[in-house]
mmCIF file of C-alpha atoms in Angstrom:
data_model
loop_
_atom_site.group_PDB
_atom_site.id
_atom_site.type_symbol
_atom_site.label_atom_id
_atom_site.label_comp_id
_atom_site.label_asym_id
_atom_site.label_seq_id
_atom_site.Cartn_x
_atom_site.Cartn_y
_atom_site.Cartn_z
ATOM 1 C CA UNK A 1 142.913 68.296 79.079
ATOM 2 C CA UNK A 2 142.377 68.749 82.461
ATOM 3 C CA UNK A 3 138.992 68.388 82.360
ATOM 4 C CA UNK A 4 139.156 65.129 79.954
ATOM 5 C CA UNK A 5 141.970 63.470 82.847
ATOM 6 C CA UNK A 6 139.097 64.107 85.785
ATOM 7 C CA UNK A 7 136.940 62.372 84.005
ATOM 8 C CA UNK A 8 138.915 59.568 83.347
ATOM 9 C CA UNK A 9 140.008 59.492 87.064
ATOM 10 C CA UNK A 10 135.788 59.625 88.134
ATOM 11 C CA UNK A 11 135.269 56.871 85.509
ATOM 12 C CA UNK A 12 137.687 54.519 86.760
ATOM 13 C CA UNK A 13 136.808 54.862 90.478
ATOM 14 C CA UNK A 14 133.305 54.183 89.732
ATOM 15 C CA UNK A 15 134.227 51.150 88.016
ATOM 16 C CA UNK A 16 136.035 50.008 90.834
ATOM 17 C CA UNK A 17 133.396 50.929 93.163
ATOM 18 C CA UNK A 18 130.870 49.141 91.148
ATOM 19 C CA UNK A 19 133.359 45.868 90.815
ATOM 20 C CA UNK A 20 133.214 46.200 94.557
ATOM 21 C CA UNK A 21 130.183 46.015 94.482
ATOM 22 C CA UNK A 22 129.771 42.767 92.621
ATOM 23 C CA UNK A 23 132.287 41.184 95.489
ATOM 24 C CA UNK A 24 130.090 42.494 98.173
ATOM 25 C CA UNK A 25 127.085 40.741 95.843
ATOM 26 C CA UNK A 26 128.810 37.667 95.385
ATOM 27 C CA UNK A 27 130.097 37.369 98.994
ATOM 28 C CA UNK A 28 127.027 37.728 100.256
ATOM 29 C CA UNK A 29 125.505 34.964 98.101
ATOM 30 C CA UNK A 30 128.718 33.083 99.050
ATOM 31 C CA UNK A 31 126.982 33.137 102.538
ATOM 32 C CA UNK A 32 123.402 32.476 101.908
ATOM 33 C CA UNK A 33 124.455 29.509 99.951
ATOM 34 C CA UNK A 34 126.195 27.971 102.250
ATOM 35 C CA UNK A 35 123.553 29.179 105.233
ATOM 36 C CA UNK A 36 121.060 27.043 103.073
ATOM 37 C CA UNK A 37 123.598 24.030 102.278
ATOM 38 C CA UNK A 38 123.777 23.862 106.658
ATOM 39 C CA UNK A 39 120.049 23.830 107.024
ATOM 40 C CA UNK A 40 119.593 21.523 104.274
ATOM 41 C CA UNK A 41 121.991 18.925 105.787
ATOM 42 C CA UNK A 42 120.612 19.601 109.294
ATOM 43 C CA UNK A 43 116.902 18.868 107.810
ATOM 44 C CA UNK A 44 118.339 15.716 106.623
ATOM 45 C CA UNK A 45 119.959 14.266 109.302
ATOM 46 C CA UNK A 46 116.693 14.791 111.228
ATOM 47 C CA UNK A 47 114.392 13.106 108.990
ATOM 48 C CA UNK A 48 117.759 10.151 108.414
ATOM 49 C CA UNK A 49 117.848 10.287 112.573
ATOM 50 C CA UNK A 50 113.736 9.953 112.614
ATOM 51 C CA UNK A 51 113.722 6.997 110.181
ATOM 52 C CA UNK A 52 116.209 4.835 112.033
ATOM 53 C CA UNK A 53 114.370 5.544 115.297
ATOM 54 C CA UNK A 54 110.937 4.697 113.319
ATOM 55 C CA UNK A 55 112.867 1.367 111.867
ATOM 56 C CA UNK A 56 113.962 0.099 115.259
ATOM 57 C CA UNK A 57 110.455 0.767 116.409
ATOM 58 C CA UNK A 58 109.038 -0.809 113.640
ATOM 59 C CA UNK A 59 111.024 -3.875 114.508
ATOM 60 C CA UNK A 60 110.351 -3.885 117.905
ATOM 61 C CA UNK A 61 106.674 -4.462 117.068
ATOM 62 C CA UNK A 62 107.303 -6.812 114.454
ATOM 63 C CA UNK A 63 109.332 -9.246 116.834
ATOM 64 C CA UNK A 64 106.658 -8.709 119.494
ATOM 65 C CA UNK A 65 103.520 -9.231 117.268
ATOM 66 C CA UNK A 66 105.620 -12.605 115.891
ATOM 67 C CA UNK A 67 106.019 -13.634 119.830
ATOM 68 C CA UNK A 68 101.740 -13.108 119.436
ATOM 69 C CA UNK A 69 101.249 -14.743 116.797
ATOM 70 C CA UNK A 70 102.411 -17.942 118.088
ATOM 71 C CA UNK A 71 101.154 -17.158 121.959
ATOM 72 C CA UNK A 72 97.865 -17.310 120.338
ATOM 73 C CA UNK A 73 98.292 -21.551 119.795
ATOM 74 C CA UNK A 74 98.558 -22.061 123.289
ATOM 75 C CA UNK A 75 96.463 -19.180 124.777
ATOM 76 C CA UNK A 76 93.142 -21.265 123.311
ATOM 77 C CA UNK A 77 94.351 -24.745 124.318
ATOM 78 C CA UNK A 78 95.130 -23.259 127.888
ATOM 79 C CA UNK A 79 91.692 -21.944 128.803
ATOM 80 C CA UNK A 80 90.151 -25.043 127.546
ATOM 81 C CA UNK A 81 92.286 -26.887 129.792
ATOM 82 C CA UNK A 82 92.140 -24.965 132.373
ATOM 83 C CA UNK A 83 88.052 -25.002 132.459
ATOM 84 C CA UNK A 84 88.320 -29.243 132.211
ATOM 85 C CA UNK A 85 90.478 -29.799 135.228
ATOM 86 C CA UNK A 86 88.405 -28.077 137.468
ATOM 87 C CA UNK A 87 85.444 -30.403 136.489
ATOM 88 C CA UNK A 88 87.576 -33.192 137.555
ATOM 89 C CA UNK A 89 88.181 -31.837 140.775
ATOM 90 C CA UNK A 90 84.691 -30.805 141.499
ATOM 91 C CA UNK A 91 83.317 -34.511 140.013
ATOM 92 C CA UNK A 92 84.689 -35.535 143.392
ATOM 93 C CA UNK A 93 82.331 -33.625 144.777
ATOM 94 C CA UNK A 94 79.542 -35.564 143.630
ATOM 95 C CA UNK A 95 76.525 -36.842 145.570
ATOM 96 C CA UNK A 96 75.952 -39.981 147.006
ATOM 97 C CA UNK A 97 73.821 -40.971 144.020
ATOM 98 C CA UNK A 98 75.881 -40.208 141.462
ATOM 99 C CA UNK A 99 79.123 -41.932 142.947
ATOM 100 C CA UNK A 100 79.385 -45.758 142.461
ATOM 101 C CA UNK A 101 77.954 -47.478 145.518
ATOM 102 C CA UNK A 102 79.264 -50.999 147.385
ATOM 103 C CA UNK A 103 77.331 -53.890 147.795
ATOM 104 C CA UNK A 104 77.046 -53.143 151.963
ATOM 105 C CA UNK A 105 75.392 -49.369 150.776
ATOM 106 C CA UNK A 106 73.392 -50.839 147.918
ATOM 107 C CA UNK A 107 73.040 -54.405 147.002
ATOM 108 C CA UNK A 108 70.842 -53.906 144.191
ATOM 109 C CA UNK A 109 72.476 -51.011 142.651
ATOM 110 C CA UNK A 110 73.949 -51.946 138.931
ATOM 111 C CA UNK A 111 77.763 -50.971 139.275
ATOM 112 C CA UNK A 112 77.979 -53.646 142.227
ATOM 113 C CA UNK A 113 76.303 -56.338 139.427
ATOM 114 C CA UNK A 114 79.190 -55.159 137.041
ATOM 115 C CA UNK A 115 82.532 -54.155 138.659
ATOM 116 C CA UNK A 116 84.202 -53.137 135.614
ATOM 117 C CA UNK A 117 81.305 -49.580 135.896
ATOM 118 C CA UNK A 118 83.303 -48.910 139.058
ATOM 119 C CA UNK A 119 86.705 -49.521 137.030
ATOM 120 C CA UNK A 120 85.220 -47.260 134.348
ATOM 121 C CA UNK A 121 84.322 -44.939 136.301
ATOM 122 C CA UNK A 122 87.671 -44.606 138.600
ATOM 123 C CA UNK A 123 89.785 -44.804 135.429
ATOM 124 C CA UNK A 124 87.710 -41.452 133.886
ATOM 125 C CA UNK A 125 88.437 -39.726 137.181
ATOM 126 C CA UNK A 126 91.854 -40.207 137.015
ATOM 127 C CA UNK A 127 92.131 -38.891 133.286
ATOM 128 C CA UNK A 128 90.136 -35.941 134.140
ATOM 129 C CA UNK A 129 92.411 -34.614 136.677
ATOM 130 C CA UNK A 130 95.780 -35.835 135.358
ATOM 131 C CA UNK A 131 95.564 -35.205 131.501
ATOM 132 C CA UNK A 132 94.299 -31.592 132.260
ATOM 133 C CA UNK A 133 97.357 -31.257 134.686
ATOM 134 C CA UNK A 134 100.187 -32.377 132.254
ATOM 135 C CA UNK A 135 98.503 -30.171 129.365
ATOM 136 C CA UNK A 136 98.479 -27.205 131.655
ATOM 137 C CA UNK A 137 102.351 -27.836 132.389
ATOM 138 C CA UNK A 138 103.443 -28.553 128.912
ATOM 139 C CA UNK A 139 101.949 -25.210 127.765
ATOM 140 C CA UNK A 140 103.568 -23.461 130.244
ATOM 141 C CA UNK A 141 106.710 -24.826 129.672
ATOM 142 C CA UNK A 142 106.574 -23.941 125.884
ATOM 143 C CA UNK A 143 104.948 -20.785 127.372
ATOM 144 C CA UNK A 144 108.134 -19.770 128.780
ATOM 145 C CA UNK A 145 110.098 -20.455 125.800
ATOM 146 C CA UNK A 146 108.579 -18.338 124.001
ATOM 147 C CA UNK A 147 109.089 -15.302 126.517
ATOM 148 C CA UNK A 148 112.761 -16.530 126.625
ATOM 149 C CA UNK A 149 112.841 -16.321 123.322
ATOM 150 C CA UNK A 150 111.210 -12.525 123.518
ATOM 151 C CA UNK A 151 113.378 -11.681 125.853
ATOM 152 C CA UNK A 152 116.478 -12.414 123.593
ATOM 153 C CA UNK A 153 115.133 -10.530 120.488
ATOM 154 C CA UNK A 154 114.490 -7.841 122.368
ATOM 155 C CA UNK A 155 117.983 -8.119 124.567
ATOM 156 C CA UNK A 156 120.186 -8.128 121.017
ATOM 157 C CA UNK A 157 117.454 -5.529 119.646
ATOM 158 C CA UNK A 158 118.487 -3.295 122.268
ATOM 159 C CA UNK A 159 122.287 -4.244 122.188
ATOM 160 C CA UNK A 160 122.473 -3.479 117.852
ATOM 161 C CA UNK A 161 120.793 -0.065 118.943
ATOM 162 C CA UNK A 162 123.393 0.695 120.925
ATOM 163 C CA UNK A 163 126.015 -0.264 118.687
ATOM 164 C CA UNK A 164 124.737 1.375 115.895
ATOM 165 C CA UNK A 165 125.179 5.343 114.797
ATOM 166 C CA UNK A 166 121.275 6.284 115.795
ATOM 167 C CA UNK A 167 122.001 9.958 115.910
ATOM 168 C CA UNK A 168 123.901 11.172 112.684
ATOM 169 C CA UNK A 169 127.347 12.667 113.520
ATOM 170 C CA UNK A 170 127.278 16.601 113.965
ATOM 171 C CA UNK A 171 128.322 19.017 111.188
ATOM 172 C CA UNK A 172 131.044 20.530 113.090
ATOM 173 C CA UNK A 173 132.380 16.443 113.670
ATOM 174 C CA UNK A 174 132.995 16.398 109.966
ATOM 175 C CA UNK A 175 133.428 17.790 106.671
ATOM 176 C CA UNK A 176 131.084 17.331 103.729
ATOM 177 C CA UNK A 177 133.068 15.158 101.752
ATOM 178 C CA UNK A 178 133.400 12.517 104.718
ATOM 179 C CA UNK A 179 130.195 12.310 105.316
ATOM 180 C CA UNK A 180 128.833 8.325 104.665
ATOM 181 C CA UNK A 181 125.443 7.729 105.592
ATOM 182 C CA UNK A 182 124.840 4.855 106.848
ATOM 183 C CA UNK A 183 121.439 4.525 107.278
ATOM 184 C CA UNK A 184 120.546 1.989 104.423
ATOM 185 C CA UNK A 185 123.215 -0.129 106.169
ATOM 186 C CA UNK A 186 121.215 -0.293 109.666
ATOM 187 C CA UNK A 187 117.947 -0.814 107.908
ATOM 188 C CA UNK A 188 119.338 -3.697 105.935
ATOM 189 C CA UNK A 189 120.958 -4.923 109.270
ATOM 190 C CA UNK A 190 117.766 -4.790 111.584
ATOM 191 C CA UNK A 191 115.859 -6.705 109.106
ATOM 192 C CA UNK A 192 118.717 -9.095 108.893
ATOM 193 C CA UNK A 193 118.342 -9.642 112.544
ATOM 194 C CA UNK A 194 114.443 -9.916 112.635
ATOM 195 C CA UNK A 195 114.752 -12.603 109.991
ATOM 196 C CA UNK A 196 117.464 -14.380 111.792
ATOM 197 C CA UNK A 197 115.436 -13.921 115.211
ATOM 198 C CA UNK A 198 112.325 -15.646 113.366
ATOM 199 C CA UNK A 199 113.997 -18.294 112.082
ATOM 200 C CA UNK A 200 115.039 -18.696 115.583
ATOM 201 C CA UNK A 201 111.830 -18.928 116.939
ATOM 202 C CA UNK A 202 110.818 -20.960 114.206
ATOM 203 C CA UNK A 203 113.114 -23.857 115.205
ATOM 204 C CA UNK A 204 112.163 -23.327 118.609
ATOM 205 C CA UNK A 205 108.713 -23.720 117.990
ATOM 206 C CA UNK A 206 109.760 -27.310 115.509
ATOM 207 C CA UNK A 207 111.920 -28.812 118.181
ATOM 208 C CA UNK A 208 110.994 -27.807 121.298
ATOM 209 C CA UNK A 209 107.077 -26.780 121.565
ATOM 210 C CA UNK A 210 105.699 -28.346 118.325
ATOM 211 C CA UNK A 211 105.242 -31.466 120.185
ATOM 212 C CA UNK A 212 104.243 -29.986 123.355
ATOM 213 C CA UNK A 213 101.493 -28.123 121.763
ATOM 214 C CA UNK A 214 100.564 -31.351 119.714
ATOM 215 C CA UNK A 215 100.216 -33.392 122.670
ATOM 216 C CA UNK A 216 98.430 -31.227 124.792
ATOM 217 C CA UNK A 217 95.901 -31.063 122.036
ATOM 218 C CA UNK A 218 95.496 -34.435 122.302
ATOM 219 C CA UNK A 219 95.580 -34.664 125.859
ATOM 220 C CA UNK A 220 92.312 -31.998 126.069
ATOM 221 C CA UNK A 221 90.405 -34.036 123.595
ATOM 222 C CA UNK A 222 90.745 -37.523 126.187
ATOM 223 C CA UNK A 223 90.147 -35.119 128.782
ATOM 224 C CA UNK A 224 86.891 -33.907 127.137
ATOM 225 C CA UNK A 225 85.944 -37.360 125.625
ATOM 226 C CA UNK A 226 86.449 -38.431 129.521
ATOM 227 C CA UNK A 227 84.473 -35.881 130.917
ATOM 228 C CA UNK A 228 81.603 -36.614 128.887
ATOM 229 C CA UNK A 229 81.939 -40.440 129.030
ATOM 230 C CA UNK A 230 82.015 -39.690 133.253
ATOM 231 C CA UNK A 231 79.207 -37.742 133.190
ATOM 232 C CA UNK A 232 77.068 -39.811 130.950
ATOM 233 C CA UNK A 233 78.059 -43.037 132.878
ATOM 234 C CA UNK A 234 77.411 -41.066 136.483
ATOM 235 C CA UNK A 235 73.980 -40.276 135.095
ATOM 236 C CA UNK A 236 72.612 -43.741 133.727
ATOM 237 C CA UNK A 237 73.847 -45.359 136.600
ATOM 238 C CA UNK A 238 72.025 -42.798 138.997
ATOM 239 C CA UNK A 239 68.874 -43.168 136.298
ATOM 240 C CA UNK A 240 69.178 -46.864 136.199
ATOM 241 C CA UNK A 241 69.300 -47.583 140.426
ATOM 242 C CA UNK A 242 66.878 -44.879 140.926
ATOM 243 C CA UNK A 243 64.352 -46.780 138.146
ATOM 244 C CA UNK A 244 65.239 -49.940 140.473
ATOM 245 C CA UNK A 245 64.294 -48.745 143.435
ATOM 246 C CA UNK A 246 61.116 -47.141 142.391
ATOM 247 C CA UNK A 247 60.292 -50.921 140.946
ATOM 248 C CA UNK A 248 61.028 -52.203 144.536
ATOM 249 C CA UNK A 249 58.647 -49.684 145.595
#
C-alpha cells in the first residue's frame, strides 16, 4: 500500500514538473514572440522613415527639374541675344569704307546721292544695339522670377519637412495600439504641394514672363533681320563706291 502511495506521490510530481515545464516552454516563446514583434516594427519604421526621406527628395528634384524645364525657354533666346548685341557694338567699329561717307569726304559716293542709305543705315544701328539690350533685360527679369519662384518651393519644401513627423515616433513613446502611421498622409501632402507649387509657376509664367519671353523673341528676330539688312547695305554701298572709283580711274 505503501509502495502503491509512493508511486502515486512520484507520478504526480512529475506531472507537475513536466506542466512546469510547458510554462517554462511557453514563457519562453512568450519572449521570442514578442523579441520578433520589436524587430519587426523597428524594420518598419526604417524602411516608413527611408520612404518619406526618399519622397521629399523625390520632390525636391521634381520642383527643381520643373524650374529647368522652363529655364530652358530663355536660356536659348539669351545666348542668341547675347551674340547679336555685340555685333552692334563692334559694327561701330567699322572701316572708313564701310561707314556712310559725307559729301566733303566723298562727293561721288552713292549714300550722299540718296540720304535716306544714311537714314537706313543709322536706323539699323540703333536696332542692333537697343533691341538686343531690352531682350537681354526682359529675360533676366523673368529670369529672376523664376529663381524667386525656386526659392519659394524650396523655402515651404523645407518648412512642411519640418513640420511633418519624418522620423517615426520611438517604441518606448508609444504602445502598439496607438500607433497611426502617417506616412500615406505626408506623401499625399507633398504631392499636394508640388501640384499647387506648379500651378504657381504656371501662372507666373502666363502673367508675368509669357509676354516677356514672347517679345524678346520678337525683338531677336528685328535684331537679326537688322543685322543682316546692315551688313548687306554696308557691303553694296562699299561694292558700289569702290566700282565708282575704279570707273574714275
Amino acid at each position: 500500500m505503501s509502495a502503491a502511495l509512493r508511486l502515486g506521490a512520484i507520478g504526480a510530481f512529475l506531472d507537475q514538473v513536466q506542466n512546469v515545464g510547458q510554462m517554462v516552454e511557453i514563457g519562453q516563446s512568450h519572449v521570442h514572440q514578442q523579441e520578433q514583434i520589436r524587430w519587426a516594427r523597428r524594420a518598419y519604421q526604417l524602411e516608413s522613415q527611408s520612404v518619406r526621406l526618399d519622397v521629399f527628395d523625390h520632390v525636391k528634384e521634381e520642383i527643381r527639374s520643373h524650374h529647368d524645364t522652363y529655364m530652358g525657354r530663355i536660356d536659348a533666346l539669351l545666348l542668341v541675344l547675347a551674340l547679336v548685341w555685340p555685333f552692334g557694338l563692334n559694327t561701330i567699329q567699322f572701316s572708313d569704307p564701310f561707314v556712310p561717307q559725307t559729301e566733303m569726304e566723298c562727293e561721288d559716293c552713292i549714300e550722299v546721292q540718296y540720304t535716306w542709305l544714311v537714314g537706313a543705315w543709322i536706323m539699323l544701328l540703333g536696332m542692333i544695339l537697343i533691341l538686343p539690350f531690352w531682350g537681354i533685360l526682359m529675360l533676366i527679369r523673368c529670369k529672376l522670377k523664376l529663381d524667386r519662384w525656386l526659392e519659394y518651393s524650396l523655402a515651404r519644401l523645407n518648412q512642411a519637412r519640418r513640420g511633418m513627423n519624418i522620423a517615426p515616433p520611438k517604441e518606448e513613446e508609444r504602445d502598439e495600439e496607438e500607433e497611426h502611421d502617417d506616412t500615406k498622409e505626408i506623401v499625399c501632402c507633398l504631392v499636394n504641394m508640388v501640384a499647387e507649387c506648379q500651378e504657381y509657376l504656371a501662372l507666373i509664367w502666363t502673367e508675368e514672363c509669357g509676354w516677356l519671353v514672347q517679345t524678346s523673341t520678337t525683338l531677336l528676330w528685328l535684331s537679326a533681320t537688322a543685322a543682316l539688312m546692315l551688313t548687306a547695305e554696308s557691303v553694296w554701298v562699299f561694292m558700289f563706291n569702290k566700282g565708282i572709283s575704279a570707273l574714275e580711274l
